Coordinates of C-alpha atoms and ligand atoms in Angstrom, one line a residue:
M1 CA -0.1 -0.1 0.0
R2 CA 1.3 3.4 -0.8
V3 CA 0.4 6.1 1.6
A4 CA 1.1 9.8 1.2
V5 CA 1.9 11.5 4.6
A6 CA 2.0 15.1 5.5
C7 CA 1.7 17.5 8.6
F8 CA 0.5 21.0 8.5
E9 CA -0.5 22.2 11.9
Y10 CA -1.2 25.7 13.3
E11 CA -3.9 26.8 15.8
G12 CA -5.4 30.2 15.0
N13 CA -7.1 32.9 17.1
S14 CA -9.3 35.6 15.6
F15 CA -8.3 38.2 18.3
S16 CA -4.5 37.8 18.1
Q17 CA -2.8 40.3 15.8
K18 CA -0.2 37.8 14.8
I19 CA 0.0 36.9 11.2
D20 CA 2.4 34.1 10.7
G21 CA 4.1 33.0 7.4
R22 CA 7.3 31.2 6.3
E23 CA 9.5 32.8 8.8
N24 CA 7.4 31.5 11.8
F25 CA 7.2 27.9 10.4
E26 CA 10.8 27.9 9.7
M27 CA 11.5 28.8 13.3
N28 CA 9.5 25.8 14.2
T29 CA 9.4 23.0 11.8
L30 CA 9.4 23.3 8.0
S31 CA 10.8 20.5 5.9
Y32 CA 10.0 18.9 2.5
G33 CA 10.0 15.4 1.1
K34 CA 12.2 12.9 2.9
K35 CA 13.2 15.3 5.5
L36 CA 9.8 14.9 7.0
I37 CA 10.9 11.4 8.1
E38 CA 14.1 12.6 9.6
V39 CA 12.7 15.5 11.6
S40 CA 9.6 13.5 12.9
E41 CA 11.6 10.2 13.8
N42 CA 11.4 9.3 17.4
Q43 CA 9.2 12.3 18.4
Q44 CA 5.9 12.4 20.3
I45 CA 4.0 14.2 17.6
A46 CA 0.9 12.9 15.7
I47 CA 2.8 12.6 12.4
T48 CA 5.3 10.2 14.0
G49 CA 2.7 8.0 15.4
G50 CA 0.8 7.8 12.1
I51 CA 4.1 7.1 10.2
D52 CA 5.0 4.3 12.8
S53 CA 1.6 2.7 12.4
L54 CA 1.8 2.6 8.6
K55 CA 5.5 1.3 8.7
K56 CA 4.4 -1.5 11.1
N57 CA 1.7 -2.5 8.5
N58 CA 4.2 -2.6 5.8
C59 CA 3.0 0.5 3.8
K60 CA 5.2 2.4 1.4
I61 CA 5.5 5.8 3.3
L62 CA 5.5 8.6 0.6
P63 CA 6.6 11.8 2.6
I64 CA 5.2 15.1 1.3
L65 CA 6.1 17.8 3.9
I66 CA 6.0 19.0 7.5
A67 CA 5.0 22.6 8.2
K68 CA 4.3 22.6 11.9
S69 CA 4.0 25.8 14.3
G70 CA 2.2 26.4 17.5
S71 CA -0.6 28.9 18.2
G72 CA -0.9 32.3 16.9
G73 CA -3.4 34.5 15.0
K74 CA -3.7 33.8 11.4
V75 CA -1.6 32.0 8.7
K76 CA -0.6 34.4 6.0
K77 CA -2.7 33.6 2.9
E78 CA 0.4 33.5 0.7
F79 CA 2.1 31.0 2.9
F80 CA -0.9 28.7 3.3
L81 CA -1.5 28.6 -0.5
E82 CA 2.2 27.9 -1.0
I83 CA 2.0 24.9 1.4
K84 CA -1.2 23.7 -0.3
K85 CA 0.3 23.8 -3.7
Q86 CA 3.4 21.9 -2.6
I87 CA 1.1 19.3 -1.0
L88 CA -1.2 18.9 -4.1
K89 CA 1.9 18.9 -6.5
R90 CA 3.8 16.3 -4.6
I91 CA 0.8 14.1 -4.2
K92 CA -0.1 14.3 -8.0
K93 CA 3.6 13.4 -8.7
L94 CA 3.3 10.2 -6.4
L95 CA 0.0 8.8 -8.0
P96 CA -1.2 6.2 -7.9
I97 CA -1.5 6.0 -4.1
N98 CA -3.8 4.1 -1.9
G99 CA -4.1 6.5 1.0
V100 CA -3.4 9.9 2.6
Y101 CA -2.6 10.5 6.1
I102 CA -2.3 14.1 7.3
A103 CA -1.7 15.5 10.6
L104 CA -3.7 18.9 11.1
H105 CA -4.5 20.8 14.2
G106 CA -8.0 21.6 12.9
A107 CA -8.3 25.3 14.0
M108 CA -6.2 26.9 11.6
I109 CA -7.3 30.2 10.2
C110 CA -6.1 32.3 7.5
N111 CA -6.5 36.0 6.5
E112 CA -8.9 36.2 3.5
L113 CA -9.7 32.5 3.3
D114 CA -12.5 30.6 5.1
D115 CA -11.9 27.1 6.5
P116 CA -8.2 26.5 5.2
E117 CA -8.1 22.9 6.4
G118 CA -11.5 22.0 4.8
D119 CA -10.2 23.6 1.6
L120 CA -6.9 21.6 1.8
L121 CA -8.8 18.3 2.3
R122 CA -11.3 19.0 -0.5
S123 CA -8.3 19.8 -2.8
I124 CA -6.6 16.6 -1.8
R125 CA -9.8 14.7 -2.4
K126 CA -10.1 16.2 -5.9
I127 CA -6.6 15.0 -6.8
V128 CA -6.8 11.5 -5.6
G129 CA -10.5 10.7 -6.2
E130 CA -13.3 9.3 -4.1
D131 CA -11.8 5.7 -3.6
I132 CA -8.7 6.7 -1.9
V133 CA -8.8 6.8 1.9
I134 CA -8.0 10.1 3.6
A135 CA -7.2 10.2 7.3
A136 CA -6.4 13.1 9.4
S137 CA -5.4 13.5 13.1
L138 CA -6.7 16.6 14.9
D139 CA -6.1 18.4 18.2
L140 CA -8.9 18.2 20.8
H141 CA -9.5 22.0 20.2
A142 CA -10.0 21.5 16.4
H143 CA -12.9 23.4 14.8
V144 CA -14.0 20.7 12.6
T145 CA -16.1 22.0 9.7
K146 CA -18.7 20.3 7.4
L147 CA -16.1 20.5 4.5
M148 CA -13.5 18.7 6.7
V149 CA -15.9 15.9 7.2
S150 CA -17.2 15.5 3.7
S151 CA -13.7 15.7 2.3
S152 CA -12.2 12.9 4.5
D153 CA -12.9 9.4 5.5
I154 CA -11.2 9.4 9.0
L155 CA -10.8 12.3 11.6
V156 CA -9.5 11.4 14.9
G157 CA -8.9 14.0 17.7
Y158 CA -6.7 13.8 20.7
E159 CA -8.0 12.2 23.7
T160 CA -6.4 14.2 26.6
Y161 CA -5.9 17.8 27.7
P162 CA -3.2 18.6 28.7
H163 CA -2.2 17.1 25.5
E164 CA -0.3 13.9 26.2
D165 CA -1.4 11.6 23.4
A166 CA -0.5 13.4 20.1
Y167 CA 1.6 10.2 19.2
S168 CA -1.1 7.7 20.0
T169 CA -3.7 9.8 18.2
G170 CA -1.4 9.4 15.0
V171 CA -1.3 5.7 15.6
K172 CA -5.1 5.5 15.8
A173 CA -5.5 7.5 12.6
G174 CA -2.9 5.2 10.8
D175 CA -4.3 2.0 12.2
L176 CA -7.9 3.0 11.0
L177 CA -6.5 4.1 7.6
I178 CA -4.9 0.5 7.3
K179 CA -8.2 -1.2 8.3
A180 CA -10.0 0.8 5.7
L181 CA -7.3 0.1 3.0
N182 CA -7.5 -3.7 3.9
R183 CA -11.3 -3.3 3.5
E184 CA -11.8 -4.5 7.0
I185 CA -14.1 -1.5 7.5
K186 CA -15.8 1.1 5.5
P187 CA -15.5 4.2 7.7
L188 CA -18.6 6.3 8.2
M189 CA -18.4 9.6 10.1
V190 CA -21.2 11.6 11.8
M191 CA -20.6 14.9 13.4
R192 CA -22.8 16.7 15.8
K193 CA -22.2 20.3 16.8
I194 CA -23.9 22.7 19.3
K195 CA -24.1 26.4 19.5
A196 CA -21.8 26.4 22.5
I197 CA -18.3 27.3 23.4
F198 CA -16.6 26.6 26.7
P199 CA -13.7 28.2 28.6
V200 CA -10.6 26.2 27.8
I201 CA -9.2 26.5 31.3
G202 CA -12.0 24.2 32.6
G203 CA -11.6 21.6 29.8
S204 CA -9.0 19.3 31.3
T205 CA -9.6 15.6 30.7
N206 CA -8.2 14.7 34.1
Q207 CA -10.2 13.6 37.2
G208 CA -12.2 16.5 38.8
F209 CA -13.0 18.1 35.4
P210 CA -16.0 17.8 33.2
M211 CA -14.2 16.5 30.2
Y212 CA -12.8 13.5 32.3
Y213 CA -16.5 12.2 32.2
V214 CA -16.7 12.7 28.4
R215 CA -13.5 10.9 27.9
K216 CA -14.6 8.0 30.0
K217 CA -17.9 7.7 28.2
A218 CA -16.2 7.9 24.8
R219 CA -13.7 5.1 25.7
E220 CA -16.6 2.9 27.0
L221 CA -18.7 3.4 23.8
E222 CA -15.7 2.7 21.6
K223 CA -16.0 -1.0 23.0
I224 CA -19.2 -1.5 21.0
K225 CA -18.5 -3.6 17.9
S226 CA -18.5 -1.6 14.8
V227 CA -17.4 1.7 16.5
Q228 CA -14.1 2.5 15.4
S229 CA -13.4 5.9 16.9
I230 CA -15.2 8.6 19.1
S231 CA -13.7 12.1 19.3
Y232 CA -14.9 15.0 21.2
F233 CA -13.8 18.6 20.4
P234 CA -14.5 21.2 23.1
V235 CA -13.1 23.5 20.4
Q236 CA -10.7 26.5 20.4
P237 CA -13.2 29.2 21.4
W238 CA -11.4 32.3 20.3
L239 CA -12.5 31.8 16.6
D240 CA -14.9 34.5 15.6
S241 CA -17.0 32.5 13.3
E242 CA -20.7 31.5 13.4
D243 CA -20.0 27.7 12.8
V244 CA -17.5 27.3 15.7
G245 CA -19.1 25.1 18.4
V246 CA -18.4 22.2 20.6
T247 CA -18.4 19.0 18.4
A248 CA -18.4 15.2 18.6
I249 CA -17.4 12.8 15.8
T250 CA -18.1 9.1 15.7
I251 CA -16.8 6.7 13.1
T252 CA -18.3 3.3 12.6
D253 CA -18.1 0.6 10.2
K254 CA -20.9 1.7 7.8
N255 CA -23.5 2.3 10.5
Y256 CA -25.1 5.7 10.3
D257 CA -27.6 5.2 13.0
L258 CA -25.1 4.1 15.5
A259 CA -22.6 6.8 14.7
S260 CA -25.3 9.3 14.9
K261 CA -26.6 8.2 18.3
I262 CA -23.2 8.1 19.8
S263 CA -22.1 11.5 18.6
Q264 CA -25.4 12.9 20.1
N265 CA -24.7 10.9 23.3
I266 CA -21.2 12.6 23.6
I267 CA -22.6 16.1 22.9
N268 CA -25.3 15.7 25.4
E269 CA -22.6 14.8 28.1
M270 CA -20.6 17.9 27.1
W271 CA -23.7 20.1 27.3
E272 CA -25.0 18.8 30.6
R273 CA -21.6 19.7 32.2
R274 CA -21.4 23.1 30.5
K275 CA -21.4 25.1 33.8
D276 CA -18.6 23.1 35.3
F277 CA -16.1 24.5 32.7
E278 CA -16.2 27.9 34.3
L279 CA -13.6 28.2 37.0
K280 CA -13.1 30.9 39.7
S281 CA -10.8 33.7 38.7
Y282 CA -9.3 36.9 40.1
T283 CA -8.3 40.3 39.0
P284 CA -4.5 40.7 39.0
E285 CA -4.7 43.0 42.1
K286 CA -6.9 40.7 44.1
A287 CA -4.7 37.6 43.0
V288 CA -1.5 39.3 44.2
K289 CA -3.1 40.4 47.4
K290 CA -4.4 36.8 48.1
V291 CA -0.8 35.4 47.4
I292 CA 0.7 37.9 49.9
S293 CA -1.7 37.2 52.7
N294 CA -0.9 33.4 52.3
K295 CA 2.4 32.8 54.2
S296 CA 2.8 29.0 53.5
K297 CA 2.5 28.6 49.9
N298 CA 4.0 29.5 46.6
F299 CA 1.8 30.4 43.8
I300 CA 1.4 30.0 40.1
L301 CA -0.6 33.0 38.7
V302 CA -2.2 31.7 35.6
D303 CA -2.3 34.7 33.1
A304 CA -5.5 33.2 31.4
A305 CA -6.2 36.1 29.0
D306 CA -2.7 36.0 27.6
S307 CA -2.2 32.3 26.9
I308 CA 0.5 31.8 24.3
G309 CA -0.8 28.2 23.8
G310 CA -4.1 29.8 22.9
G311 CA -2.6 32.1 20.4
S312 CA -1.9 35.2 22.6
G313 CA 1.2 37.3 22.1
G314 CA 2.6 36.7 25.7
D315 CA 3.0 40.5 26.1
S316 CA 0.5 41.2 28.8
V317 CA 1.9 43.2 31.7
A318 CA -1.3 43.3 33.8
I319 CA 0.0 40.8 36.4
L320 CA 3.5 42.4 36.6
K321 CA 1.9 45.9 37.1
A322 CA -0.1 44.5 40.0
I323 CA 3.0 42.7 41.6
V324 CA 5.2 45.8 41.2
K325 CA 2.3 48.1 42.8
E326 CA 1.9 45.8 45.7
S327 CA 5.6 45.0 46.6
K328 CA 8.9 44.8 44.8
S329 CA 10.2 42.4 47.3
I330 CA 8.1 39.3 46.4
E331 CA 10.2 36.8 44.8
T332 CA 8.7 36.5 41.4
A333 CA 9.4 34.9 38.0
I334 CA 7.6 36.2 35.0
C335 CA 8.1 35.7 31.2
L336 CA 7.1 38.2 28.7
V337 CA 7.5 38.4 24.9
D338 CA 9.1 41.8 23.7
P339 CA 11.8 41.6 21.0
I340 CA 12.2 45.3 21.2
I341 CA 13.3 45.1 24.8
T342 CA 15.6 42.2 24.3
R343 CA 17.4 44.4 21.6
K344 CA 17.4 47.4 24.0
A345 CA 18.8 45.5 26.9
F346 CA 21.8 44.1 24.6
D347 CA 22.6 47.6 23.9
I348 CA 22.5 48.7 27.6
G349 CA 24.7 45.8 28.6
I350 CA 24.9 43.5 31.7
N351 CA 24.8 44.9 35.2
N352 CA 23.4 48.3 33.8
S353 CA 20.1 49.7 34.8
S354 CA 17.6 51.6 32.5
N355 CA 14.1 52.4 32.0
F356 CA 12.1 50.0 30.0
K357 CA 8.6 50.3 28.3
I358 CA 7.9 46.7 28.5
G359 CA 5.1 44.6 27.0
G360 CA 2.3 45.6 24.7
S361 CA 4.2 45.4 21.6
I362 CA 2.4 42.4 20.0
D363 CA -1.4 42.3 21.2
K364 CA -1.5 46.1 21.0
K365 CA -5.3 46.0 21.0
Y366 CA -5.4 44.6 24.6
N367 CA -2.1 45.4 26.0
S368 CA 0.0 48.7 26.5
P369 CA 3.6 48.9 27.7
F370 CA 4.5 49.3 31.3
N371 CA 7.2 51.8 32.4
I372 CA 9.7 50.1 34.7
D373 CA 13.3 50.8 35.9
A374 CA 15.3 47.6 35.9
L375 CA 18.7 46.0 36.0
V376 CA 20.0 43.8 33.0
E377 CA 21.0 40.7 34.8
S378 CA 21.8 38.1 32.3
F379 CA 21.5 37.1 28.5
H380 CA 20.6 33.8 27.0
D381 CA 20.2 32.1 23.6
G382 CA 16.6 31.0 24.6
V383 CA 17.1 27.4 23.1
F384 CA 15.5 24.4 25.0
R385 CA 14.2 20.8 24.5
Y386 CA 10.7 20.1 25.7
E387 CA 10.7 17.5 28.3
G388 CA 7.0 16.5 28.1
G389 CA 3.7 17.2 26.4
P390 CA 2.9 17.0 22.8
L391 CA 6.3 18.5 21.8
A392 CA 8.6 16.3 24.0
G393 CA 12.0 15.9 22.6
M394 CA 11.6 18.9 20.1
V395 CA 13.6 22.0 20.2
A396 CA 12.1 25.4 20.9
N397 CA 13.6 28.7 20.3
L398 CA 12.6 31.7 22.4
G399 CA 15.2 33.9 20.4
P400 CA 17.5 36.1 22.1
S401 CA 16.4 36.4 25.7
V402 CA 17.3 38.8 28.7
V403 CA 16.5 38.6 32.5
L404 CA 15.7 42.0 34.0
R405 CA 15.6 42.5 37.7
K406 CA 13.4 44.9 39.7
G407 CA 13.9 44.2 43.3
S408 CA 13.0 40.5 44.0
I409 CA 11.2 40.4 40.5
Q410 CA 12.9 38.5 37.8
I411 CA 11.5 39.3 34.3
L412 CA 12.5 37.1 31.6
V413 CA 12.0 38.9 28.3
V414 CA 12.1 36.7 25.1
S415 CA 12.0 37.5 21.5
N416 CA 9.4 34.7 20.3
S417 CA 6.1 33.5 21.8
V418 CA 6.8 29.9 22.2
Y419 CA 4.4 27.3 23.6
E420 CA 4.9 26.7 27.4
H421 CA 5.2 23.2 28.6
L422 CA 6.4 23.4 32.1
D423 CA 9.3 25.5 33.3
E424 CA 11.8 24.7 30.4
H425 CA 11.7 28.3 29.3
F426 CA 12.7 29.6 32.7
R427 CA 15.2 26.9 33.3
C428 CA 17.0 27.6 30.0
C429 CA 17.6 31.1 31.4
N430 CA 18.7 29.9 34.8
I431 CA 15.5 30.8 36.7
N432 CA 14.5 28.4 39.3
I433 CA 10.8 28.8 39.8
F434 CA 10.6 26.7 42.9
S435 CA 12.2 29.4 44.8
K436 CA 9.7 32.0 44.0
K437 CA 6.7 33.1 45.8
I438 CA 4.9 34.0 42.6
V439 CA 5.4 32.4 39.1
V440 CA 3.4 33.7 36.2
F441 CA 2.4 31.2 33.7
K442 CA 0.9 32.0 30.3
N443 CA -0.7 28.7 29.7
L444 CA -4.0 27.3 30.6
M445 CA -3.3 23.7 31.5
N446 CA 0.3 22.3 31.8
F447 CA 0.9 24.5 34.8
R448 CA -1.3 21.9 36.7
K449 CA 1.6 19.3 36.4
L450 CA 3.6 21.5 38.8
L451 CA 1.0 21.9 41.4
D452 CA 1.8 20.2 44.9
R453 CA 1.5 20.8 48.6
N454 CA 3.8 23.7 48.2
M455 CA 2.7 25.2 45.0
D456 CA -0.9 26.4 44.6
H457 CA -2.4 28.4 41.8
L458 CA -5.0 31.2 41.0
I459 CA -6.5 31.9 37.8
V460 CA -6.2 35.6 36.8
N461 CA -8.4 37.5 34.4
G462 CA -6.1 39.9 32.9
T463 CA -5.7 41.3 29.4
G464 CA -5.0 39.6 26.0
S465 CA -6.3 37.8 23.1
T466 CA -7.5 34.7 25.0
P467 CA -10.1 36.4 27.2
L468 CA -11.5 34.2 29.9
K469 CA -15.2 35.2 29.8
L470 CA -16.3 34.3 26.4
Q471 CA -19.8 35.9 27.0
D472 CA -18.2 39.3 27.3
V473 CA -16.0 39.2 24.2
N474 CA -16.8 41.7 21.5
W475 CA -17.8 39.1 18.8
K476 CA -18.2 40.4 15.2
N477 CA -19.2 37.4 13.3
R478 CA -20.8 35.3 16.0
K479 CA -24.2 36.7 15.8
A480 CA -26.5 33.9 16.6
P481 CA -27.4 33.1 20.2
F482 CA -24.8 30.7 21.7
W483 CA -23.8 29.4 25.2
P484 CA -22.5 31.0 27.5
K485 CA -23.9 34.4 26.3
D486 CA -27.3 33.1 25.8
N487 CA -29.5 30.4 27.7
F488 CA -31.2 27.7 25.8
K489 CA -34.2 25.5 27.0
D490 CA -33.1 22.6 24.8
I491 CA -29.8 21.5 23.6
P492 CA -28.9 24.0 20.8
L493 CA -27.9 21.8 17.9
M494 CA -26.3 23.3 14.8
M495 CA -28.5 22.2 12.0
D496 CA -25.9 22.1 9.2
E497 CA -23.7 19.4 10.6
Ligands
ZN501 ZN1 -5.2 21.9 22.0

C-alpha cells in the first residue's frame, strides 16, 4: 500500500494580531519530502505516530512535507497557498496511491480565506479521487467543519488535555487507515455540533474536570462492535465565526444510526456539564493580595487572557503591574515576549540599569507597555528542548532572551512567543521557579503538572487575546445566540452538521 503522509499544523485565534508566514514555520518545523521522516523520527507528535503505524503495517511511506507551528493568529494567505500547492503537487507526482494521512491541528485560520483545512482536504480529495482513503489526526481543540468531514474518511482527535497523546492519536489514525485500506471496515463519520463554546481552562480531561467524564464515556462506547473511533472537540473558542461550536465525531463501520446516536450522546454529556467549565478567577490585584496574605505556599498565577498556547502574544503586563504596585520584594518570576526590549537590553549591557517600556508590543489592541526601571541581569540564547507534552523532545527557540531584575522580581524577556510546557523556558535562562513566591504562567493547562503541597495556583483574569469570559467578548461574526452568552431551553444543535 502506498500512503502519502504530511503534517500542516497551526492553531488560529481571531483576536490575536499575529499573522504568521514562512519565517514563523521555519523557526518551528518546515521540511519537505524525505526530510519529514528525519525530523519526525522518534518524536511524540501525531505525524510520528501515524508514520510508525503505517510502517508497522508494511506500507510504503510517501513523505510530502511537514509545516508545523504552535498557536498564533492567522496563517498568511500566501504561505497557506504555497504549502497547499506543494502538498497537491507532490501528491499528484506520486499517484497512484492508496491512502493519505495528514496531521492537522483543525483550528487553523487564514487571512482572507475561510476554512483553510477544509479547503486543503477537499483539494486533496479532488486529486486522489473518491476511492482513496483520507485520514487526518486533529487536536482536541479543532474546529471541525462540514467541509472537513465531507472531504475525508477518518478524522481522529486527541483524547487528552493537557495534550499527552498526540503520538497515539497519530497511531490511531494510521491504524484506522490501514483497516480501511484492507477493506476490513468502511468508515462512516457522523458529526454533531452545538451552538456552544466552553472556557478552555476548565476543559482538562483529568479527574475532577467535566471532560474527564466525556473521555470515560467515549472510551466505553468505543468498545461497541463496529464503533471505530469517538472524538470530542470542546473547540478552540477564540475563533470569531458562526459555525464554531463544541463538536463530537463518531466513526463506525458503515453504521449511520449508531454513529449518529453516539455523537449525540457525547454532545449531550458535554452540554450537561457546560457550567462546570467555568472556574473561579481573580483580577490581577486581588490575586497578588491573596498570594501575599498566604504565608505558607508559593503560587502560580495563571495569566489566562494571555495564553501563548491559545494564540496570545505573551506580552500582557497586567499581572506584572499588580505585583510591582503591591511590593517589589515578592520573589517573582515572569516571562514576557518583547523583541524590542531584548534588543534594547543588549545595547544597555549587563549589570546596567535603565528604564524599559515593557510589553504591549504584540497584542496592541489589548495590552499597552509598562514603564519600569530595571537592571539587566543576564543574557541567554533561549534554546531548549521540551521535556514532556505533545512536543516532548523537540527543540524550541525563544530567540535572544534577557533577564531583567526589579527588586526581587525577575522578568524574563524573550523574542518569540513559544508554547509553554512546564518551566523549560525559565530553566534555560537559569531561573529556578521553585524558589519563587509567585510564578506567572501563560498557559491554561500544563501548569497543573507543577502543583503540589507547596505550589498552589490562582486563575487571573487579565488582558490579552485569549479572554477568559467568552460571554463578554466583542464578537463580530458570531451573531446567533450561543452558550455561554445566551441560555437555551433545549440543547442548541447546529443544524448544518
Ligand atoms: Zn489543543
